[in-house]
Amino acid sequence: MAFLEQHIHDEPKTFVSKYLISYDHKVIGKQFLFYGIFFLLVGGLMALLIRWTLAYPGVPFPVIGNLLFPHTGGVVPPDTYAMLFTMHGTIMIFFAITPILIGAFGNFCIPLMIGARDMIFPTLNMLSFWFSMASGALLLISLCLPLGAAAGGWTSYPTLSTTLGSPGAGQTLWLLSLFLFGASSTMGAVNYITTVITLRAPGMDYFKMPLTIWGIWLTSILNAIFVPVLGAGLILLTFDRVFGTTFFLAGAAATSGKGDPVLFQHVFWIFGHPEVYILILPAWGIVSDLLSFFSRKPAFGYKMTALSLTAITILSTVVYGHHMYTTQMSPLLTQSFMTLTMLISMPSAVFFANWLGTLWKGSIRFTSPMLFSLGVVFVFGLGGLTGLYLASTSIDLYLHDTYFVVGHFHYTMAASVLLGGFAGTYFWFPKMFGRMMDEKLAKIHFWATMIPLNGIFTGMMMMGWAGMHRRLYNPFIYEFTQNLIPLNKFVTYCAITMGLVQFIFLYNFFKTIFGKNIPQASSNPWEVGTLEWTIPSPAPHYNFKEIPHVKCGPHELGNPNLTDGKDFQYQTEELVKA
Amino acid sequence: MSISFSERLLGLISNVYEISAKSVSFWESFQPPEDISSNGHLIEWLFYYTTYVNLFWFALVVIGLFGFSFLYSQKRHKKPVYTHGNEKKHLFITAFIAVGVFLSVDLVITKVSSRDMKESFWNFDDSGDTVKVQVLAQQWAWNFRYAGADGEFNTADDVVTLNNMRVPMGKKIFIQMTSKDVIHAFYLPNARVKADAIPGRFSKLWFDANKAGEYEIACAEMCGTHHYLMKAQLTVLTQEDFASWVNESQSMAIATNDTEDVNLRWGWKWGSK
């Protein structure tokens, strides 16, 4: 293929053109990172309010309770509780994880790792960020409405989310906000896909790309196909709320014609299941790379890992029905969805085997990115395996809508993605900001996060098996949940601990960016060979003065034939052979 | 003398677990509620099977993760082995693991699950001596309807209850349900089953109860602010008690039900689609 080389324009000089309306993929990546961290804090605080209510229903939230809920003396009221878990889910998925894993790492890593000067469509890239700003602003505004923000769960099933169940404007704003978010995501996805196809440096074959790029690229394909489906569903639901159409109305809500609320569930989960993989694929890619980098040996079965990620991407598009067993689809459909869901375990087993194969006989350096990557292997192991219970139609009869589900998807989507995000942040921080974060604090952050994290989500799964169901303001009005009061308290203490521990990260992060007398990072502090480490830290304007020529794979470490004293090769070097 | 750290920690733990220590043991407090149905054990069997197989595979992951981290840390293992893991033997091991997962997990769970569903949970043959109940869910209550003496639903002798479902021991109970307003889910923790009640649709469910007593029915699908209060009682009576309750109630229903009141006629013909 003909190679496309982007022109170098002058560096922007003013603050506004440099940091606000920037076309530079690195700046947009950082914008998404700050955006994501901000919403992570908001969503995290909501999680703590939810957890507090579950452990101490009717007891004022400590310290800041009075400030947040002055009318009830600091107690979370039941309608606010519903709003909190709706917003917690929405914010964490769409406004925290997506911007960090896809927006920040996607933008920052793709051009640097494939040897390009920028994204193929820089203006679209900038628009993508400003659309997500508008989307986030709408969501935050909806929190201030007199009837409150959306409170029908992050899935917003009609007819609860129609005017019958949610009369306030919050739900409409939620729909519009997510629609804008979808537009932003689609723009990003189209940009990422095209960039990877057209801007790879000469010699950078698909099977020479780092696995991070594989993960982000596959995610973008899913995003480009399925986010528009969500957009369609959101628009139809908005029409039902605002213009009196009846796509999803039935029962008391259907005063002027009848539709089908289950139709929305189909539309939602056609998007919603791939979304789960949209969130985790970048983390899998990052982890696959980092395990190899810090084991100082090539990624074990690189091609198999890339292909199994692709297989999972394809499978993820045909399993969505396992979210809807209880709506009683036809038994044929239900069983097909179960069988297809089960198949995902095979490619997952392949890349798990390859991850462990990468560690095998390596020379492991336990740096903070490596610790977080190892953490992902552990928590995703737990999260993936517990999915097997829920994929089974018969066990799902009991476990559907219980805390088992909550524990399971937090292990996969929250714990794994969060740890993967931290791994990536610690790893690329020197290339982003040109300074090194404090390793000692980073390691403390890892262990102090990992231990309570497992307490929280294992605890949730145990509650679920004991029958406690989801989204209850006070679970203990039931007789059969009485035994679970202590466990709920335990989980809440773990959550508070984990929440407070994140301030270690924030301190480390902001101190390193803005602090004084922080040592500068060398151009390649981790001693790895992918393209972004061939240029100075922080990455200069337009990244590569000369477009690099790629001659070997991304994980050429520990080659015994190397003679020049280093144990790795840059991708721009010819592979050393005996 | 001051209290040591470990004593304080123990105190905190025993404080947190105070309630469970009084009635049930630590382990028992995480067990599912009592199973009163004859199918619940199928779900438990598959759950425990999956748990054992999962423990096996997860143990392999943990052994690999911690074992390799220990054996091949930079300190212990200076020279990494240079391999891309794409030799025949490597592919063979990976394929072996994938097939192992397929055979031990996918195949068994899919097979057993399908069998249980087909033979038990989806076996909606309601002929014979069974009890039929119609359920109407609404924000935030459960309405129950029994056909009465004529065996026909939506007639004047129907027995209607609110938030209290009475069923006889040892008979199959068939439930058809729908919702008035938003989606709810009829959840019987003690029989290990649930199904959504969806406006505009009929869902069905069957279970049986082998032990007399009072149990709980919960709404499992988010249905609004007071979702958590949408609780009903499941009263399992002996067959004689149930028969006398039905007889008494249907004669009372004929005497007191206002046949003009359309709000009372929310039932439907059994088996409507």
CSV table of C-alpha atoms in Angstrom, one decimal, chain B:
chain,number,residue,atom,x,y,z
B,1,MET,CA,-2.1,-1.4,79.9
B,2,SER,CA,-3.2,-0.5,76.4
B,3,ILE,CA,-5.0,-2.9,74.1
B,4,SER,CA,-2.8,-4.4,71.4
B,5,PHE,CA,-3.5,-3.9,67.7
B,6,SER,CA,-4.5,-7.5,67.1
B,7,GLU,CA,-7.0,-7.4,70.0
B,8,ARG,CA,-8.6,-4.3,68.6
B,9,LEU,CA,-8.8,-5.9,65.1
B,10,LEU,CA,-10.4,-9.0,66.6
B,11,GLY,CA,-12.8,-6.8,68.5
B,12,LEU,CA,-13.7,-4.9,65.3
B,13,ILE,CA,-14.3,-8.2,63.4
B,14,SER,CA,-16.4,-9.7,66.1
B,15,ASN,CA,-18.3,-6.4,66.3
B,16,VAL,CA,-19.1,-6.5,62.5
B,17,TYR,CA,-20.1,-10.1,62.7
B,18,GLU,CA,-22.1,-9.7,65.9
B,19,ILE,CA,-25.5,-10.5,64.4
B,20,SER,CA,-24.4,-13.6,62.5
B,21,ALA,CA,-22.6,-14.9,65.6
B,22,LYS,CA,-25.9,-14.9,67.5
B,23,SER,CA,-28.0,-16.9,65.1
B,24,VAL,CA,-26.0,-18.7,62.4
B,25,SER,CA,-22.4,-19.5,61.8
B,26,PHE,CA,-20.2,-17.5,59.6
B,27,TRP,CA,-20.4,-20.0,56.8
B,28,GLU,CA,-24.1,-20.5,57.0
B,29,SER,CA,-24.8,-16.8,56.8
B,30,PHE,CA,-23.7,-16.8,53.1
B,31,GLN,CA,-25.9,-19.8,52.1
B,32,PRO,CA,-29.0,-19.3,49.9
B,33,PRO,CA,-32.4,-19.2,51.6
B,34,GLU,CA,-34.0,-22.5,52.4
B,35,ASP,CA,-35.0,-24.5,49.2
B,36,ILE,CA,-38.6,-25.5,49.4
B,37,SER,CA,-39.1,-26.6,45.8
B,38,SER,CA,-38.4,-29.9,44.1
B,39,ASN,CA,-36.3,-28.3,41.3
B,40,GLY,CA,-34.1,-25.9,43.3
B,41,HIS,CA,-31.5,-28.6,43.8
B,42,LEU,CA,-30.9,-28.7,40.0
B,43,ILE,CA,-29.7,-25.1,40.1
B,44,GLU,CA,-27.6,-25.8,43.2
B,45,TRP,CA,-26.0,-28.9,41.6
B,46,LEU,CA,-24.9,-27.0,38.5
B,47,PHE,CA,-23.8,-24.0,40.6
B,48,TYR,CA,-21.5,-26.3,42.7
B,49,TYR,CA,-20.3,-28.2,39.6
B,50,THR,CA,-19.3,-24.9,38.0
B,51,THR,CA,-17.7,-23.7,41.2
B,52,TYR,CA,-15.5,-26.8,41.4
B,53,VAL,CA,-14.4,-26.6,37.8
B,54,ASN,CA,-13.8,-22.9,38.1
B,55,LEU,CA,-11.7,-23.5,41.2
B,56,PHE,CA,-9.6,-25.9,39.2
B,57,TRP,CA,-9.0,-23.5,36.3
B,58,PHE,CA,-8.5,-20.5,38.5
B,59,ALA,CA,-6.1,-22.5,40.6
B,60,LEU,CA,-4.0,-23.0,37.5
B,61,VAL,CA,-4.1,-19.3,36.8
B,62,VAL,CA,-3.1,-18.5,40.4
B,63,ILE,CA,-0.3,-21.1,40.4
B,64,GLY,CA,1.0,-19.7,37.1
B,65,LEU,CA,0.7,-16.1,38.3
B,66,PHE,CA,2.3,-16.5,41.7
B,67,GLY,CA,4.5,-19.4,40.9
B,68,PHE,CA,6.1,-17.8,37.8
B,69,SER,CA,6.3,-14.4,39.6
B,70,PHE,CA,8.3,-16.2,42.4
B,71,LEU,CA,10.5,-18.4,40.2
B,72,TYR,CA,11.2,-16.0,37.4
B,73,SER,CA,11.6,-12.7,39.2
B,74,GLN,CA,14.6,-10.7,38.0
B,75,LYS,CA,16.5,-11.6,41.1
B,76,ARG,CA,16.2,-15.3,40.7
B,77,HIS,CA,16.2,-15.6,37.0
B,78,LYS,CA,18.5,-13.2,35.3
B,79,LYS,CA,18.5,-14.6,31.7
B,80,PRO,CA,15.0,-14.8,30.2
B,81,VAL,CA,14.4,-17.7,27.8
B,82,TYR,CA,14.0,-16.2,24.3
B,83,THR,CA,10.9,-17.8,22.7
B,84,HIS,CA,7.9,-16.4,20.8
B,85,GLY,CA,5.7,-19.3,21.9
B,86,ASN,CA,4.8,-20.2,18.4
B,87,GLU,CA,6.4,-23.6,18.1
B,88,LYS,CA,4.3,-26.7,17.5
B,89,LYS,CA,4.5,-27.8,21.2
B,90,HIS,CA,3.4,-24.4,22.4
B,91,LEU,CA,0.4,-24.3,20.1
B,92,PHE,CA,-0.4,-27.9,21.2
B,93,ILE,CA,-0.4,-26.9,24.9
B,94,THR,CA,-2.6,-23.8,24.3
B,95,ALA,CA,-5.0,-25.8,22.1
B,96,PHE,CA,-5.1,-28.5,24.8
B,97,ILE,CA,-6.1,-26.0,27.5
B,98,ALA,CA,-8.8,-24.4,25.2
B,99,VAL,CA,-10.3,-27.8,24.4
B,100,GLY,CA,-10.0,-28.8,28.1
B,101,VAL,CA,-12.0,-25.7,29.0
B,102,PHE,CA,-14.5,-26.5,26.3
B,103,LEU,CA,-15.1,-30.0,27.4
B,104,SER,CA,-15.1,-29.4,31.2
B,105,VAL,CA,-17.0,-26.2,31.3
B,106,ASP,CA,-18.9,-25.3,28.1
B,107,LEU,CA,-20.2,-28.7,27.2
B,108,VAL,CA,-21.3,-29.8,30.6
B,109,ILE,CA,-23.0,-26.5,31.6
B,110,THR,CA,-24.8,-26.1,28.3
B,111,LYS,CA,-25.9,-29.8,28.3
B,112,VAL,CA,-27.1,-29.9,31.9
B,113,SER,CA,-28.6,-26.5,31.8
B,114,SER,CA,-30.6,-27.3,28.6
B,115,ARG,CA,-31.7,-30.6,30.1
B,116,ASP,CA,-32.9,-29.0,33.3
B,117,MET,CA,-34.8,-26.3,31.5
B,118,LYS,CA,-36.4,-28.6,29.0
B,119,GLU,CA,-37.4,-31.3,31.5
B,120,SER,CA,-38.2,-29.1,34.5
B,121,PHE,CA,-38.3,-25.4,34.4
B,122,TRP,CA,-39.8,-25.0,30.9
B,123,ASN,CA,-42.2,-28.0,31.3
B,124,PHE,CA,-45.4,-26.1,31.4
B,125,ASP,CA,-47.8,-29.1,31.3
B,126,ASP,CA,-50.5,-27.8,33.6
B,127,SER,CA,-52.9,-30.6,33.3
B,128,GLY,CA,-53.9,-32.7,36.3
B,129,ASP,CA,-54.2,-31.6,39.9
B,130,THR,CA,-52.4,-28.2,39.7
B,131,VAL,CA,-53.1,-24.7,41.0
B,132,LYS,CA,-53.2,-21.8,38.5
B,133,VAL,CA,-52.6,-18.3,39.6
B,134,GLN,CA,-52.6,-15.1,37.7
B,135,VAL,CA,-50.3,-12.3,38.8
B,136,LEU,CA,-50.6,-8.7,38.1
B,137,ALA,CA,-47.6,-6.6,39.1
B,138,GLN,CA,-47.9,-2.9,39.7
B,139,GLN,CA,-45.9,-0.1,41.3
B,140,TRP,CA,-45.4,-1.3,44.1
B,141,ALA,CA,-47.5,-4.3,44.9
B,142,TRP,CA,-48.4,-7.8,43.7
B,143,ASN,CA,-52.0,-8.8,42.9
B,144,PHE,CA,-52.9,-12.5,42.8
B,145,ARG,CA,-56.0,-14.1,41.2
B,146,TYR,CA,-57.4,-17.6,41.6
B,147,ALA,CA,-60.0,-19.0,39.2
B,148,GLY,CA,-62.5,-20.0,41.9
B,149,ALA,CA,-65.1,-22.8,41.6
B,150,ASP,CA,-65.8,-22.5,37.9
B,151,GLY,CA,-62.2,-22.9,36.9
B,152,GLU,CA,-62.5,-19.8,34.7
B,153,PHE,CA,-60.5,-16.7,35.2
B,154,ASN,CA,-61.9,-13.2,35.2
B,155,THR,CA,-65.3,-14.2,36.6
B,156,ALA,CA,-67.3,-13.2,39.6
B,157,ASP,CA,-66.1,-16.0,41.8
B,158,ASP,CA,-62.4,-15.3,41.3
B,159,VAL,CA,-60.5,-15.0,44.5
B,160,VAL,CA,-58.2,-12.0,44.5
B,161,THR,CA,-55.5,-11.2,47.1
B,162,LEU,CA,-53.0,-8.4,47.5
B,163,ASN,CA,-49.3,-9.1,48.4
B,164,ASN,CA,-50.1,-12.6,49.7
B,165,MET,CA,-50.0,-15.6,47.5
B,166,ARG,CA,-51.4,-18.7,49.2
B,167,VAL,CA,-50.5,-22.0,47.7
B,168,PRO,CA,-50.9,-25.7,48.8
B,169,MET,CA,-48.0,-27.9,49.6
B,170,GLY,CA,-46.9,-30.5,47.1
B,171,LYS,CA,-48.9,-29.3,44.1
B,172,LYS,CA,-47.5,-27.7,41.0
B,173,ILE,CA,-48.3,-24.0,41.0
B,174,PHE,CA,-48.6,-22.4,37.5
B,175,ILE,CA,-48.3,-18.7,37.3
B,176,GLN,CA,-49.1,-16.4,34.4
B,177,MET,CA,-48.2,-12.8,34.9
B,178,THR,CA,-48.1,-9.4,33.4
B,179,SER,CA,-47.6,-5.9,34.6
B,180,LYS,CA,-49.9,-2.9,34.8
B,181,ASP,CA,-47.2,-0.2,34.5
B,182,VAL,CA,-43.5,-0.9,34.3
B,183,ILE,CA,-41.4,-4.0,34.1
B,184,HIS,CA,-41.2,-6.0,37.4
B,185,ALA,CA,-39.7,-9.4,38.1
B,186,PHE,CA,-41.4,-12.0,40.2
B,187,TYR,CA,-38.7,-13.5,42.3
B,188,LEU,CA,-39.1,-16.5,44.6
B,189,PRO,CA,-35.7,-17.0,46.4
B,190,ASN,CA,-36.9,-20.1,48.2
B,191,ALA,CA,-37.8,-21.8,44.9
B,192,ARG,CA,-34.8,-20.4,43.0
B,193,VAL,CA,-36.8,-19.0,40.2
B,194,LYS,CA,-37.8,-15.6,38.7
B,195,ALA,CA,-39.4,-14.2,35.6
B,196,ASP,CA,-40.1,-10.7,34.4
B,197,ALA,CA,-43.6,-9.3,34.5
B,198,ILE,CA,-43.8,-7.1,31.4
B,199,PRO,CA,-46.6,-4.7,30.4
B,200,GLY,CA,-48.3,-5.9,27.2
B,201,ARG,CA,-47.0,-9.5,27.5
B,202,PHE,CA,-47.7,-12.6,29.5
B,203,SER,CA,-44.8,-14.5,31.1
B,204,LYS,CA,-45.1,-17.8,32.9
B,205,LEU,CA,-43.4,-19.7,35.6
B,206,TRP,CA,-44.1,-22.8,37.7
B,207,PHE,CA,-42.8,-24.0,41.0
B,208,ASP,CA,-43.9,-26.2,43.9
B,209,ALA,CA,-43.5,-25.9,47.6
B,210,ASN,CA,-42.8,-28.9,49.8
B,211,LYS,CA,-42.8,-27.2,53.2
B,212,ALA,CA,-45.6,-25.3,54.9
B,213,GLY,CA,-44.8,-21.9,56.2
B,214,GLU,CA,-44.4,-18.3,55.2
B,215,TYR,CA,-41.8,-17.2,52.7
B,216,GLU,CA,-41.0,-14.0,50.7
B,217,ILE,CA,-41.7,-12.9,47.2
B,218,ALA,CA,-39.6,-10.0,45.9
B,219,CYS,CA,-39.5,-7.7,42.9
B,220,ALA,CA,-36.1,-8.2,41.3
B,221,GLU,CA,-36.3,-5.7,38.4
B,222,MET,CA,-35.8,-2.0,39.1
B,223,CYS,CA,-39.3,-0.6,39.0
B,224,GLY,CA,-39.0,2.9,40.6
B,225,THR,CA,-38.3,4.6,43.9
B,226,HIS,CA,-40.0,2.1,46.1
B,227,HIS,CA,-38.8,-1.0,44.2
B,228,TYR,CA,-37.3,-2.2,47.5
B,229,LEU,CA,-40.7,-2.2,49.2
B,230,MET,CA,-42.3,-4.4,46.6
B,231,LYS,CA,-42.5,-7.4,48.7
B,232,ALA,CA,-45.2,-10.0,49.0
B,233,GLN,CA,-45.7,-13.1,51.2
B,234,LEU,CA,-45.8,-16.6,50.0
B,235,THR,CA,-48.0,-18.6,52.3
B,236,VAL,CA,-47.6,-22.4,51.9
B,237,LEU,CA,-50.6,-24.2,53.4
B,238,THR,CA,-51.3,-27.9,53.8
B,239,GLN,CA,-53.7,-29.1,51.0
B,240,GLU,CA,-56.7,-29.2,53.4
B,241,ASP,CA,-56.0,-25.7,54.8
B,242,PHE,CA,-55.7,-24.4,51.2
B,243,ALA,CA,-58.9,-26.1,50.1
B,244,SER,CA,-60.9,-24.7,53.0
B,245,TRP,CA,-59.4,-21.2,52.4
B,246,VAL,CA,-60.3,-21.3,48.7
B,247,ASN,CA,-63.9,-22.5,49.4
B,248,GLU,CA,-64.5,-19.8,52.0
B,249,SER,CA,-62.9,-17.1,49.9
B,250,GLN,CA,-64.8,-17.9,46.7
B,251,SER,CA,-68.2,-17.9,48.4
B,252,MET,CA,-67.2,-14.6,50.0
B,253,ALA,CA,-66.1,-13.3,46.6
B,254,ILE,CA,-69.4,-14.1,45.1
B,255,ALA,CA,-71.2,-12.4,47.9
B,256,THR,CA,-69.1,-9.3,48.1
B,257,ASN,CA,-67.4,-8.7,44.7
B,258,ASP,CA,-69.0,-5.8,42.9
B,259,THR,CA,-69.5,-7.2,39.3
B,260,GLU,CA,-69.8,-3.7,37.9
B,261,ASP,CA,-66.3,-2.7,39.2
B,262,VAL,CA,-64.0,-2.8,36.2
B,263,ASN,CA,-61.0,-2.4,38.3
B,264,LEU,CA,-61.6,-5.9,39.7
B,265,ARG,CA,-61.7,-7.5,36.3
B,266,TRP,CA,-58.0,-7.3,35.5
B,267,GLY,CA,-57.7,-11.1,34.8
B,268,TRP,CA,-57.5,-12.7,31.4
B,269,LYS,CA,-58.3,-16.0,29.8
B,270,TRP,CA,-55.8,-18.6,31.0
B,271,GLY,CA,-53.1,-19.1,28.4
B,272,SER,CA,-53.7,-15.8,26.5
B,273,LYS,CA,-50.7,-14.7,24.5
